[in-house]
Short mmCIF file of C-alpha atoms in Angstrom, two decimals:
data_model
loop_
_atom_site.label_atom_id
_atom_site.label_comp_id
_atom_site.label_asym_id
_atom_site.label_seq_id
_atom_site.Cartn_x
_atom_site.Cartn_y
_atom_site.Cartn_z
CA VAL U 19 -22.70 -7.39 -29.43
CA THR U 20 -25.51 -7.17 -26.81
CA VAL U 21 -26.45 -10.57 -25.37
CA SER U 22 -29.77 -11.24 -23.36
CA VAL U 23 -28.95 -13.43 -20.51
CA LEU U 24 -32.18 -14.87 -20.78
CA TYR U 25 -31.18 -16.15 -24.19
CA CYS U 26 -28.05 -17.37 -22.74
CA GLU U 27 -29.99 -19.45 -20.02
CA SER U 28 -31.47 -21.76 -22.94
CA MET U 29 -28.26 -22.19 -25.06
CA ARG U 30 -25.43 -22.22 -22.48
CA LEU U 31 -26.98 -23.35 -19.14
CA ALA U 32 -25.45 -26.95 -19.57
CA SER U 33 -22.08 -25.58 -19.58
CA ALA U 34 -22.66 -22.68 -16.93
CA VAL U 35 -19.59 -21.80 -14.63
CA ALA U 36 -19.07 -19.78 -11.70
CA ALA U 37 -18.05 -16.77 -9.89
CA LEU U 38 -17.61 -13.02 -7.51
CA CYS U 39 -18.89 -8.64 -5.97
CA LEU U 40 -16.49 -6.27 -7.73
CA VAL U 41 -15.90 -9.30 -5.65
CA SER U 42 -18.41 -10.29 -3.02
CA ALA U 43 -18.03 -8.83 0.34
CA VAL U 44 -15.58 -6.16 0.33
CA CYS U 45 -14.22 -2.62 1.55
CA ALA U 46 -15.71 0.30 3.81
CA SER U 47 -19.36 1.05 3.37
CA ILE U 48 -20.63 2.62 0.21
CA GLY U 49 -21.86 5.67 2.34
CA ALA U 50 -24.65 6.89 0.05
CA SER U 51 -25.52 10.46 -0.76
CA ARG U 52 -23.61 12.04 1.97
CA ARG U 53 -23.36 16.00 2.08
CA GLY U 54 -20.26 17.29 0.43
CA GLY U 55 -21.45 20.77 1.60
CA ALA U 56 -24.66 22.97 1.33
CA GLY U 57 -26.77 21.69 -1.47
CA VAL U 58 -24.52 19.51 -2.70
CA SER U 59 -25.12 15.63 -3.89
CA ARG U 60 -22.38 13.55 -3.90
CA ALA U 61 -22.75 9.93 -5.82
CA PRO U 62 -22.56 6.99 -3.54
CA ARG U 63 -19.25 5.83 -2.87
CA MET U 64 -18.40 2.67 -4.89
CA THR U 65 -16.33 0.52 -2.03
CA HIS U 66 -17.75 -2.06 0.01
CA ALA U 67 -18.16 -3.66 3.29
CA SER U 68 -14.81 -4.95 4.83
CA ILE U 69 -14.63 -8.82 5.19
CA PRO U 70 -11.74 -9.98 7.33
CA ALA U 71 -9.51 -12.06 5.68
CA SER U 72 -9.94 -14.80 7.98
CA ARG U 73 -13.67 -15.14 7.26
CA ALA U 74 -12.93 -15.89 3.82
CA GLY U 75 -11.40 -19.09 4.79
CA ALA U 76 -14.37 -19.84 7.05
CA LEU U 77 -16.47 -20.06 3.86
CA GLY U 78 -14.39 -22.49 2.45
CA HIS U 79 -13.26 -20.51 -0.52
CA PRO U 80 -9.43 -19.79 -1.42
CA GLY U 81 -8.02 -16.52 -0.59
CA THR U 82 -4.89 -14.67 0.60
CA ALA U 83 -3.75 -17.68 2.53
CA ASN U 84 -3.17 -19.44 -0.77
CA CYS U 85 -1.14 -16.54 -2.12
CA THR U 86 2.04 -14.58 -1.64
CA GLU U 87 2.16 -11.27 -0.56
CA LEU U 88 4.53 -9.21 -2.79
CA PHE U 89 5.67 -5.63 -3.42
CA PHE U 90 6.52 -3.97 -6.76
CA THR U 91 8.37 -0.70 -6.83
CA GLN U 92 6.67 1.89 -8.84
CA ARG U 93 7.25 5.20 -10.18
CA LEU U 94 4.92 7.87 -8.28
CA ASP U 95 4.63 10.00 -11.18
CA HIS U 96 4.57 7.74 -14.48
CA TYR U 97 4.79 10.85 -16.58
CA SER U 98 7.73 12.52 -14.86
CA GLN U 99 11.13 11.47 -16.72
CA ASP U 100 13.15 12.96 -13.74
CA VAL U 101 15.90 10.59 -12.78
CA ASN U 102 15.25 11.39 -9.09
CA ALA U 103 11.82 11.00 -9.40
CA PRO U 104 9.96 9.42 -6.29
CA THR U 105 8.97 5.75 -6.11
CA TYR U 106 6.58 3.95 -3.83
CA GLN U 107 5.70 0.08 -2.94
CA GLN U 108 2.81 -1.14 -4.60
CA ARG U 109 1.38 -4.66 -3.07
CA TYR U 110 0.21 -7.43 -5.08
CA PHE U 111 -0.76 -10.99 -4.39
CA TYR U 112 0.57 -13.90 -6.56
CA CYS U 113 -1.72 -16.93 -6.43
CA VAL U 114 -1.47 -20.55 -7.95
CA PRO U 115 -4.71 -22.14 -7.61
CA ALA U 116 -5.01 -25.98 -7.11
CA GLY U 117 -4.57 -27.77 -10.23
CA ILE U 118 -2.37 -25.20 -12.03
CA ASN U 119 0.87 -26.13 -13.42
CA TRP U 120 1.82 -22.99 -14.81
CA THR U 121 4.40 -22.67 -17.50
CA PRO U 122 5.98 -19.85 -19.21
CA ASN U 123 3.64 -17.95 -21.48
CA SER U 124 0.50 -19.57 -20.00
CA PRO U 125 -2.45 -17.13 -19.24
CA ILE U 126 -2.35 -14.67 -16.37
CA PHE U 127 -5.53 -13.43 -14.66
CA PHE U 128 -5.10 -9.98 -13.35
CA TYR U 129 -7.53 -7.98 -10.88
CA THR U 130 -7.19 -4.14 -11.37
CA GLY U 131 -7.50 -3.35 -7.63
CA ASN U 132 -10.31 -0.93 -6.42
CA GLU U 133 -10.30 2.03 -3.79
CA CYS U 134 -9.58 -0.19 -0.74
CA ASN U 135 -7.58 -3.08 0.64
CA VAL U 136 -6.54 -5.47 -2.12
CA GLU U 137 -7.23 -8.56 0.19
CA LEU U 138 -10.80 -8.11 0.03
CA TYR U 139 -10.79 -8.93 -3.67
CA VAL U 140 -8.23 -11.78 -3.33
CA ASN U 141 -10.65 -13.46 -0.95
CA MET U 142 -13.90 -12.76 -3.00
CA THR U 143 -13.21 -12.88 -6.64
CA GLY U 144 -14.36 -16.25 -7.20
CA LEU U 145 -14.90 -15.69 -11.19
CA MET U 146 -11.01 -15.66 -11.21
CA TRP U 147 -10.28 -18.63 -8.69
CA GLU U 148 -13.03 -20.91 -10.22
CA ASN U 149 -11.84 -20.84 -13.82
CA ALA U 150 -8.31 -20.16 -13.44
CA ALA U 151 -7.57 -24.21 -13.89
CA GLN U 152 -9.67 -24.33 -16.85
CA PHE U 153 -6.97 -21.97 -18.44
CA ASN U 154 -4.04 -22.94 -16.48
CA ALA U 155 -3.61 -19.12 -15.37
CA VAL U 156 -1.91 -17.82 -12.32
CA LEU U 157 -3.70 -15.04 -10.37
CA VAL U 158 -2.27 -11.67 -9.85
CA PHE U 159 -4.27 -9.10 -7.56
CA ALA U 160 -2.73 -5.59 -7.84
CA GLU U 161 -3.58 -3.10 -5.05
CA HIS U 162 -4.65 0.57 -6.03
CA ARG U 163 -1.95 3.31 -5.25
CA TYR U 164 -2.86 5.21 -1.84
CA PHE U 165 -5.05 2.18 -0.62
CA GLY U 166 -4.29 -0.80 1.76
CA LYS U 167 -0.40 -1.19 2.03
CA SER U 168 0.24 0.31 -1.11
CA LEU U 169 0.97 4.01 0.73
CA PRO U 170 3.26 6.48 -1.62
CA PHE U 171 3.85 8.02 1.55
CA PRO U 172 4.58 5.47 4.56
CA GLY U 173 2.74 5.99 7.43
CA GLN U 174 0.34 8.25 6.16
CA ASP U 175 -2.92 6.69 4.95
CA MET U 176 -4.46 10.15 4.92
CA PRO U 177 -1.69 12.19 3.44
CA PRO U 178 -2.25 15.82 2.98
CA VAL U 179 -4.09 17.13 -0.13
CA ASP U 180 -0.71 18.44 -1.65
CA LYS U 181 0.52 14.68 -1.66
CA LEU U 182 -2.60 13.76 -3.26
CA ARG U 183 -1.85 14.87 -6.84
CA TRP U 184 -0.89 11.35 -8.06
CA LEU U 185 -3.96 9.66 -7.02
CA THR U 186 -5.72 9.21 -10.40
CA SER U 187 -7.15 6.48 -12.69
CA ASP U 188 -4.49 6.86 -15.45
CA GLN U 189 -1.48 6.47 -12.83
CA ALA U 190 -3.12 3.58 -11.38
CA LEU U 191 -3.53 2.20 -14.94
CA GLU U 192 0.02 3.15 -15.70
CA ASP U 193 1.13 0.98 -12.34
CA TYR U 194 -0.98 -1.86 -13.68
CA ALA U 195 0.88 -2.00 -17.20
CA ASN U 196 4.17 -1.48 -15.58
CA MET U 197 3.51 -4.46 -13.28
CA ILE U 198 2.20 -6.76 -16.10
CA TYR U 199 5.23 -5.72 -18.40
CA THR U 200 7.81 -6.33 -15.58
CA LEU U 201 6.44 -9.76 -14.60
CA LYS U 202 6.21 -10.78 -17.94
CA LYS U 203 9.64 -10.24 -18.55
CA GLU U 204 10.90 -11.74 -15.34
CA TRP U 205 8.80 -14.95 -15.96
CA SER U 206 10.10 -15.02 -19.49
CA SER U 207 6.44 -15.07 -20.68
CA PRO U 208 6.10 -12.48 -23.73
CA ASP U 209 3.27 -14.37 -25.13
CA SER U 210 1.21 -14.91 -22.01
CA ALA U 211 -2.43 -13.73 -22.53
CA VAL U 212 -3.43 -11.48 -19.86
CA ILE U 213 -7.17 -11.16 -18.85
CA ALA U 214 -8.13 -8.39 -16.61
CA PHE U 215 -11.10 -8.50 -14.26
CA GLY U 216 -12.70 -5.97 -11.95
CA GLY U 217 -16.06 -4.73 -10.49
CA SER U 218 -17.55 -1.25 -9.88
CA TYR U 219 -14.42 1.03 -9.87
CA GLY U 220 -12.34 -2.09 -10.53
CA GLY U 221 -14.65 -2.68 -13.34
CA MET U 222 -14.12 0.74 -14.85
CA LEU U 223 -10.31 0.27 -14.48
CA ALA U 224 -10.38 -3.09 -16.11
CA SER U 225 -12.44 -1.57 -18.99
CA TRP U 226 -10.19 1.38 -19.29
CA PHE U 227 -7.08 -0.97 -19.09
CA ARG U 228 -8.04 -2.71 -22.40
CA ILE U 229 -9.07 0.84 -24.02
CA LYS U 230 -5.63 2.38 -23.01
CA PHE U 231 -3.44 -0.58 -22.99
CA PRO U 232 -4.59 -2.88 -25.81
CA GLY U 233 -1.14 -4.45 -26.26
CA THR U 234 -0.81 -5.21 -22.69
CA VAL U 235 -4.11 -6.63 -21.62
CA ASP U 236 -5.96 -9.07 -24.04
CA GLY U 237 -9.48 -8.97 -22.73
CA SER U 238 -11.36 -7.56 -19.76
CA ILE U 239 -14.26 -8.70 -17.64
CA ALA U 240 -15.77 -5.35 -16.27
CA GLY U 241 -18.56 -5.94 -13.91
CA SER U 242 -21.08 -3.11 -12.90
CA ALA U 243 -18.70 -0.45 -14.04
CA PRO U 244 -20.44 2.73 -14.52
CA ILE U 245 -18.06 4.50 -17.08
CA VAL U 246 -20.52 6.65 -18.36
CA ASN U 247 -21.67 7.78 -14.95
CA PHE U 248 -20.17 11.51 -15.92
CA GLU U 249 -20.64 14.89 -17.03
CA ASP U 250 -20.38 15.91 -20.56
CA MET U 251 -21.49 12.40 -22.06
CA THR U 252 -23.36 12.44 -25.19
CA PRO U 253 -26.21 11.14 -24.60
CA ALA U 254 -26.01 12.93 -21.06
CA TYR U 255 -26.10 10.89 -18.22
CA PRO U 256 -29.28 11.51 -15.71
CA ALA U 257 -28.18 12.57 -12.54
CA ASP U 258 -30.91 11.13 -10.74
CA ALA U 259 -30.85 7.53 -12.35
CA PHE U 260 -29.08 6.22 -9.47
CA ALA U 261 -31.81 6.91 -7.10
CA LYS U 262 -34.56 6.01 -9.54
CA VAL U 263 -33.14 2.56 -9.76
CA VAL U 264 -32.89 2.41 -5.78
CA THR U 265 -36.65 3.33 -5.67
CA HIS U 266 -37.46 0.83 -8.30
CA ASP U 267 -35.99 -2.02 -6.13
CA ALA U 268 -38.41 -0.69 -3.20
CA THR U 269 -41.33 -1.22 -5.46
CA ALA U 270 -43.79 -4.28 -6.50
CA ALA U 271 -42.13 -4.10 -9.72
CA GLY U 272 -38.74 -4.42 -8.29
CA GLY U 273 -40.00 -7.33 -6.24
CA ALA U 274 -40.88 -5.56 -3.08
CA THR U 275 -44.12 -5.08 -0.95
CA ALA U 276 -46.54 -2.66 -2.86
CA GLY U 277 -46.57 0.69 -1.11
CA CYS U 278 -43.00 0.74 0.13
CA ALA U 279 -41.34 3.30 -1.89
CA ASP U 280 -44.35 5.65 -1.32
CA ASN U 281 -43.88 5.31 2.19
CA VAL U 282 -40.46 5.68 2.26
CA ARG U 283 -40.97 9.03 0.38
CA GLN U 284 -43.65 10.10 2.91
CA SER U 285 -41.30 9.46 5.97
CA TRP U 286 -39.40 12.17 5.15
CA SER U 287 -42.27 14.76 5.29
CA ASP U 288 -43.31 12.82 8.64
CA ILE U 289 -39.82 13.30 10.33
CA SER U 290 -39.82 16.81 9.11
CA THR U 291 -43.43 17.30 10.64
CA LEU U 292 -42.35 15.92 13.89
CA ALA U 293 -38.96 17.52 14.09
CA ALA U 294 -40.79 20.94 14.23
CA THR U 295 -41.87 20.57 17.95
CA SER U 296 -39.94 19.30 21.03
CA ALA U 297 -42.62 16.70 21.49
CA GLY U 298 -42.18 15.48 18.01
CA ARG U 299 -38.57 15.41 18.24
CA ALA U 300 -39.06 13.26 21.42
CA THR U 301 -41.15 11.05 19.41
CA LEU U 302 -38.55 10.71 16.70
CA SER U 303 -36.01 9.95 19.46
CA GLU U 304 -38.28 7.12 20.71
CA VAL U 305 -39.27 5.68 17.43
CA PHE U 306 -35.79 5.42 15.97
CA ARG U 307 -34.29 4.47 19.31
CA THR U 308 -31.50 6.80 18.91
CA CYS U 309 -28.56 6.78 21.43
CA LYS U 310 -29.19 10.41 22.26
CA PRO U 311 -32.08 12.62 22.00
CA ILE U 312 -32.78 14.20 18.76
CA GLU U 313 -32.81 17.82 19.81
CA THR U 314 -31.52 20.07 16.98
CA GLN U 315 -31.99 20.47 13.42
CA ASP U 316 -28.34 19.25 12.99
CA ASP U 317 -29.74 15.81 14.79
CA VAL U 318 -32.68 15.69 12.53
CA ASP U 319 -30.55 16.10 9.46
CA ALA U 320 -27.98 13.36 10.86
CA LEU U 321 -31.16 11.34 11.08
CA VAL U 322 -32.18 11.70 7.72
CA ASN U 323 -28.94 11.07 6.35
CA TYR U 324 -28.29 7.98 8.19
CA ALA U 325 -31.62 6.77 7.43
CA SER U 326 -31.30 7.14 3.65
CA ALA U 327 -27.81 6.27 3.66
CA CYS U 328 -28.34 2.37 3.73
CA LEU U 329 -30.78 2.34 0.99
CA PRO U 330 -28.67 2.20 -1.76
CA ASN U 331 -26.43 -0.60 -0.27
CA MET U 332 -29.61 -2.72 0.44
CA ALA U 333 -30.43 -2.33 -3.34
CA MET U 334 -26.99 -3.06 -4.44
CA SER U 335 -27.31 -6.31 -2.29
CA SER U 336 -29.96 -7.91 -4.18
CA TYR U 337 -28.62 -11.31 -4.25
CA PRO U 338 -30.50 -14.66 -3.76
CA TYR U 339 -28.72 -15.68 -0.85
CA PRO U 340 -27.66 -14.04 2.27
CA SER U 341 -24.55 -11.83 2.00
CA SER U 342 -22.00 -9.90 4.06
CA TYR U 343 -21.39 -7.66 0.91
CA LEU U 344 -21.93 -3.98 1.55
CA LEU U 345 -21.93 -4.18 5.32
CA LEU U 346 -20.16 -1.18 7.13
CA GLY U 347 -17.11 -2.78 8.80
CA GLY U 348 -17.80 -6.50 7.74
CA ALA U 349 -19.81 -7.76 10.67
CA GLY U 350 -23.12 -9.28 10.29
CA ILE U 351 -24.80 -10.67 7.40
CA LEU U 352 -27.83 -9.50 5.12
CA PRO U 353 -30.66 -11.61 4.30
CA ALA U 354 -31.29 -12.47 0.46
CA TYR U 355 -32.95 -9.29 -1.16
CA PRO U 356 -32.50 -7.34 1.87
CA MET U 357 -34.81 -4.52 0.39
CA ARG U 358 -37.56 -6.83 0.03
CA VAL U 359 -37.28 -8.12 3.53
CA GLY U 360 -37.26 -4.44 4.59
CA CYS U 361 -40.18 -3.37 2.68
CA LYS U 362 -42.45 -6.03 4.41
CA HIS U 363 -42.51 -3.64 7.35
CA LEU U 364 -43.54 -0.50 5.12
CA GLY U 365 -45.97 -1.74 2.68
CA GLY U 366 -49.72 -0.68 2.39
CA ASN U 367 -51.53 1.97 4.49
CA PHE U 368 -50.73 3.28 8.15
CA SER U 369 -52.94 4.85 10.69
CA SER U 370 -50.37 7.65 11.56
CA PRO U 371 -47.05 9.22 10.78
CA GLU U 372 -45.68 7.52 13.95
CA GLU U 373 -46.80 4.01 12.98
CA ARG U 374 -45.33 4.33 9.34
CA LEU U 375 -42.02 5.64 10.88
CA ARG U 376 -41.91 2.38 13.23
CA GLY U 377 -42.07 0.57 9.84
CA PHE U 378 -39.40 2.57 8.19
CA MET U 379 -37.25 1.88 11.49
CA ASP U 380 -37.87 -2.05 11.00
CA LEU U 381 -36.64 -1.45 7.29
CA ILE U 382 -33.57 0.00 8.04
CA LEU U 383 -32.75 -2.28 10.79
CA VAL U 384 -32.53 -5.10 8.25
CA TYR U 385 -29.33 -3.11 7.40
CA TYR U 386 -28.19 -1.61 10.74
CA ASN U 387 -28.94 -4.65 12.93
CA ALA U 388 -27.40 -7.34 10.48
CA THR U 389 -25.21 -8.23 13.44
CA GLY U 390 -28.38 -8.91 15.64
CA ASP U 391 -27.08 -7.07 18.55
CA PHE U 392 -28.44 -3.70 18.06
CA THR U 393 -29.20 -1.36 20.85
CA CYS U 394 -29.56 2.26 19.72
CA LEU U 395 -29.42 4.05 16.39
CA ASN U 396 -26.18 6.19 16.31
CA PRO U 397 -26.29 8.43 13.14
CA GLU U 398 -22.61 9.18 13.79
CA SER U 399 -21.59 5.60 13.63
CA THR U 400 -20.93 5.40 9.87
CA VAL U 401 -17.69 6.95 10.56
CA ASN U 402 -14.74 5.07 11.81
CA HIS U 403 -11.15 5.44 10.61
CA ALA U 404 -11.34 2.84 7.88
CA THR U 405 -14.39 4.82 6.35
CA ALA U 406 -12.98 8.04 6.98
CA VAL U 407 -9.58 7.04 4.93
CA THR U 408 -11.51 5.61 1.95
CA ASP U 409 -14.08 8.84 1.96
CA TYR U 410 -11.19 10.89 1.91
CA LEU U 411 -9.41 9.33 -0.72
CA TRP U 412 -12.35 8.32 -2.75
CA GLY U 413 -13.42 12.07 -2.50
CA TYR U 414 -10.27 13.54 -4.01
CA LEU U 415 -10.25 10.93 -6.60
CA SER U 416 -13.72 11.79 -7.57
CA CYS U 417 -13.12 15.44 -7.22
CA ALA U 418 -10.07 15.71 -9.43
CA THR U 419 -10.76 13.43 -12.57
CA MET U 420 -13.97 11.42 -11.70
CA LEU U 421 -16.98 13.88 -10.78
CA MET U 422 -20.18 11.73 -10.90
CA PRO U 423 -23.35 13.27 -11.01
CA TYR U 424 -25.68 12.43 -8.21
CA GLY U 425 -29.05 13.93 -7.39
CA GLN U 426 -32.44 13.21 -5.86
CA ASN U 427 -35.59 14.86 -6.78
CA GLY U 428 -37.88 13.37 -4.15
CA VAL U 429 -40.75 12.84 -6.89
CA THR U 430 -39.64 10.15 -9.19
CA ASP U 431 -37.37 8.68 -6.46
CA MET U 432 -38.24 8.05 -2.80
CA PHE U 433 -35.27 10.13 -1.38
CA PRO U 434 -35.31 13.69 0.07
CA ALA U 435 -35.05 16.10 -2.75
CA ASN U 436 -31.57 17.15 -3.41
CA PRO U 437 -30.95 18.01 -6.87
CA TRP U 438 -27.39 17.74 -8.80
CA SER U 439 -25.78 20.98 -9.26
CA LEU U 440 -22.52 20.69 -11.02
CA SER U 441 -21.27 24.17 -9.88
CA ALA U 442 -22.03 23.56 -6.40
CA ALA U 443 -20.16 20.10 -6.33
CA VAL U 444 -16.99 21.77 -8.30
CA ALA U 445 -17.12 24.46 -5.58
CA ASN U 446 -17.16 21.88 -2.97
CA CYS U 447 -14.17 20.20 -4.37
CA VAL U 448 -12.23 23.47 -4.25
CA SER U 449 -13.44 23.88 -0.66
CA GLN U 450 -12.50 20.47 0.38
CA TYR U 451 -9.53 19.69 -1.57
CA ASN U 452 -8.49 22.80 -3.32
CA VAL U 453 -8.57 20.98 -6.45
CA SER U 454 -10.16 22.20 -9.84
CA SER U 455 -12.29 19.24 -11.35
CA ALA U 456 -11.62 17.96 -14.57
CA VAL U 457 -15.19 17.43 -15.33
CA ALA U 458 -14.49 16.22 -18.99
CA TRP U 459 -11.58 13.95 -17.94
CA PRO U 460 -13.52 10.44 -18.20
CA LYS U 461 -14.59 11.18 -21.69
CA THR U 462 -11.62 12.72 -23.43
CA GLN U 463 -9.29 10.01 -21.74
CA TYR U 464 -11.59 7.02 -22.15
CA GLY U 465 -14.01 7.70 -24.90
CA GLY U 466 -17.29 7.23 -22.80
CA TRP U 467 -20.07 5.74 -24.87
CA GLY U 468 -17.94 5.40 -27.77
CA VAL U 469 -16.56 1.98 -26.54
CA ALA U 470 -20.00 0.59 -27.56
CA ASP U 471 -18.74 1.53 -31.37
CA TRP U 472 -14.88 0.90 -31.47
CA GLY U 473 -14.10 -1.30 -28.10
CA SER U 474 -12.75 -4.73 -28.38
CA ASN U 475 -12.55 -7.53 -26.00
CA ILE U 476 -14.63 -6.44 -23.21
CA VAL U 477 -17.79 -7.80 -21.45
CA PHE U 478 -19.60 -5.50 -19.62
CA SER U 479 -22.13 -7.03 -17.10
CA ASN U 480 -24.76 -5.30 -14.91
CA GLY U 481 -27.50 -6.43 -12.41
CA GLY U 482 -30.77 -5.61 -13.42
CA LEU U 483 -31.39 -4.25 -9.96
CA ASP U 484 -27.95 -2.51 -9.39
CA PRO U 485 -28.44 1.34 -9.04
CA TRP U 486 -25.13 1.67 -10.87
CA ARG U 487 -26.46 -0.03 -14.11
CA PRO U 488 -27.66 3.21 -15.60
CA GLY U 489 -24.20 4.43 -15.82
CA GLY U 490 -22.93 1.24 -17.32
CA ILE U 491 -22.40 0.04 -21.08
CA THR U 492 -25.72 -1.84 -21.46
CA THR U 493 -25.83 -2.32 -25.44
CA SER U 494 -22.98 -2.37 -27.87
CA ARG U 495 -22.68 -1.88 -31.61
CA THR U 496 -19.75 -3.76 -32.40
CA PRO U 497 -19.43 -7.63 -32.13
CA ASN U 498 -16.07 -7.15 -30.09
CA VAL U 499 -18.04 -5.81 -27.18
CA THR U 500 -20.46 -7.98 -25.12
CA THR U 501 -23.06 -6.72 -22.76
CA ILE U 502 -24.90 -8.62 -20.19
CA ILE U 503 -27.97 -7.66 -18.03
CA ILE U 504 -28.62 -10.12 -15.51
CA PRO U 505 -32.18 -9.80 -14.28
CA ASP U 506 -33.30 -9.62 -10.72
CA VAL U 507 -29.77 -9.01 -9.11
CA GLY U 508 -27.64 -6.34 -7.71
CA HIS U 509 -24.04 -5.33 -7.95
CA HIS U 510 -21.60 -7.50 -9.94
CA ILE U 511 -22.72 -10.89 -8.71
CA ASP U 512 -21.06 -12.54 -11.54
CA LEU U 513 -17.64 -11.70 -10.03
CA MET U 514 -18.56 -13.56 -6.98
CA PHE U 515 -17.89 -17.40 -5.85
CA SER U 516 -20.59 -19.67 -7.10
CA ASP U 517 -23.40 -20.32 -4.83
CA PRO U 518 -26.23 -23.16 -4.86
CA ALA U 519 -28.70 -20.36 -4.95
CA ASP U 520 -27.35 -19.00 -8.08
CA THR U 521 -30.08 -18.47 -10.72
CA PRO U 522 -29.93 -19.64 -14.30
CA ALA U 523 -29.28 -16.00 -15.32
CA ILE U 524 -26.28 -15.84 -12.99
CA LYS U 525 -24.82 -19.10 -14.27
CA ALA U 526 -25.35 -18.24 -17.71
CA ALA U 527 -23.46 -14.61 -17.44
CA ARG U 528 -20.40 -16.32 -15.88
CA ALA U 529 -20.42 -19.16 -18.59
CA LEU U 530 -20.71 -16.53 -21.34
CA GLU U 531 -17.88 -14.46 -19.82
CA VAL U 532 -15.87 -17.89 -19.52
CA GLU U 533 -16.55 -18.62 -23.10
CA LYS U 534 -15.06 -14.89 -24.08
CA ILE U 535 -12.17 -15.33 -22.16
CA GLY U 536 -11.46 -18.47 -23.87
CA GLU U 537 -11.80 -16.88 -27.34
CA TRP U 538 -9.30 -14.00 -26.13
CA ILE U 539 -6.59 -16.62 -24.91
CA ALA U 540 -7.02 -18.80 -28.20
CA ALA U 541 -6.64 -15.52 -30.39
CA LYS U 542 -3.49 -14.62 -28.27
CA LYS U 543 -2.07 -18.17 -29.04
CA GLN U 544 -2.87 -17.80 -32.66
CA GLN U 545 -1.16 -14.26 -32.69
CA SER U 546 1.76 -15.72 -31.02
CA ARG U 547 2.54 -18.51 -33.57
CA LYS U 548 2.71 -15.90 -36.32
#
């Protein structure tokens, strides 16, 4: 069933309830389109800006302080029957929200952890916290293997490549299924309804969890889950779709100042022209206020990569209120609709390349000066240990079984031309990880577009301004799968805590999700009576 949120606004507004960003402000930067080798475009990583646990309490929302941190023994390889097979300790948080009097066989809300520290999701997944009391549900937030404290090899947050072979989505799903099976057994609750929640990669996992383990999870809320953003899909996923949506968000049609996207596109040519001479490179250093002079082509390339890297994050952060989501390191705050704010500096016509580039600098400073203490631009500053760890692990996860096409053509998008090349990407994976990419894995394992025909008890939600939307399920041909497109917002805003600035469409999306959760729980109770 494909449901227009615009329809839901009038039908369900009175009962609208609330919500989370993949949670709301979460892990290490999304690091858009970094080079994975010469001529290789890599899809933006799907993690999020880190928000310290202490800040969650400052926002007045429940979080880790309201939970118990626990560890669960998991097999490292769920497909090995070796009696001496190695195990690891998987972290999870058990939370009993206010007003809950949980008894055996009551519902369980289960978060399918993403590619970073699970505390971030505990602190930001408002949809679970704010609706638990209505269903008398406890919350379980499971951390994804290899991330946070769930390290298969203690003390090694970046283990050597030969120890990464168990870092796959299917092993993670086996972890979650095993955890639920064991907890329900320990809690004497065989009839508890289990509802999975997740956004972005976590949303992919939540949907795949329902697809692969329908006897374990009774329904899934999958926010901004690009499960068809892969090779070998029918119909094919267009590799330049992500960049096109980012570009749309910088146009008048996307709510930004007219001319902004065109001026961004022209800025790359301006940089290239100025970079050809020493005087021009000095101008670039002055305009972009770089921490060290731009002197070499590598310096120019680093500037271009750095300047373009924040644009997808700004598009994904298209929220009607200020947000810390998708900020590197979690410091600072972005204004509501940061792309629109930045584009105010880059609309219209400019008298010279230097003037246009100054406007472009002001645009990217909306992101890079979110803390308000900017001194100079350092194109190397996107890399710290936390982002390095996530880049390394996500790179392997992507290369091994989740290779996501990503390209830029510089014509229908505003980015420097860098078209997708599957052969180059596969070769890069061999070079970096010595792994042969299982390109068709997502389709053969999880069915791709087919879930829109035969899936059940899944809600797929997407923001109209979210660059990941083209890779998601946005229409359905079965009444058992619900799709929601929330106009004029970015990345899985429906999973966030509710906010006074939430639009009617956001409220309606959450109301529909809660309605579906109620139906799934009721169906489970009915089934249990038989």
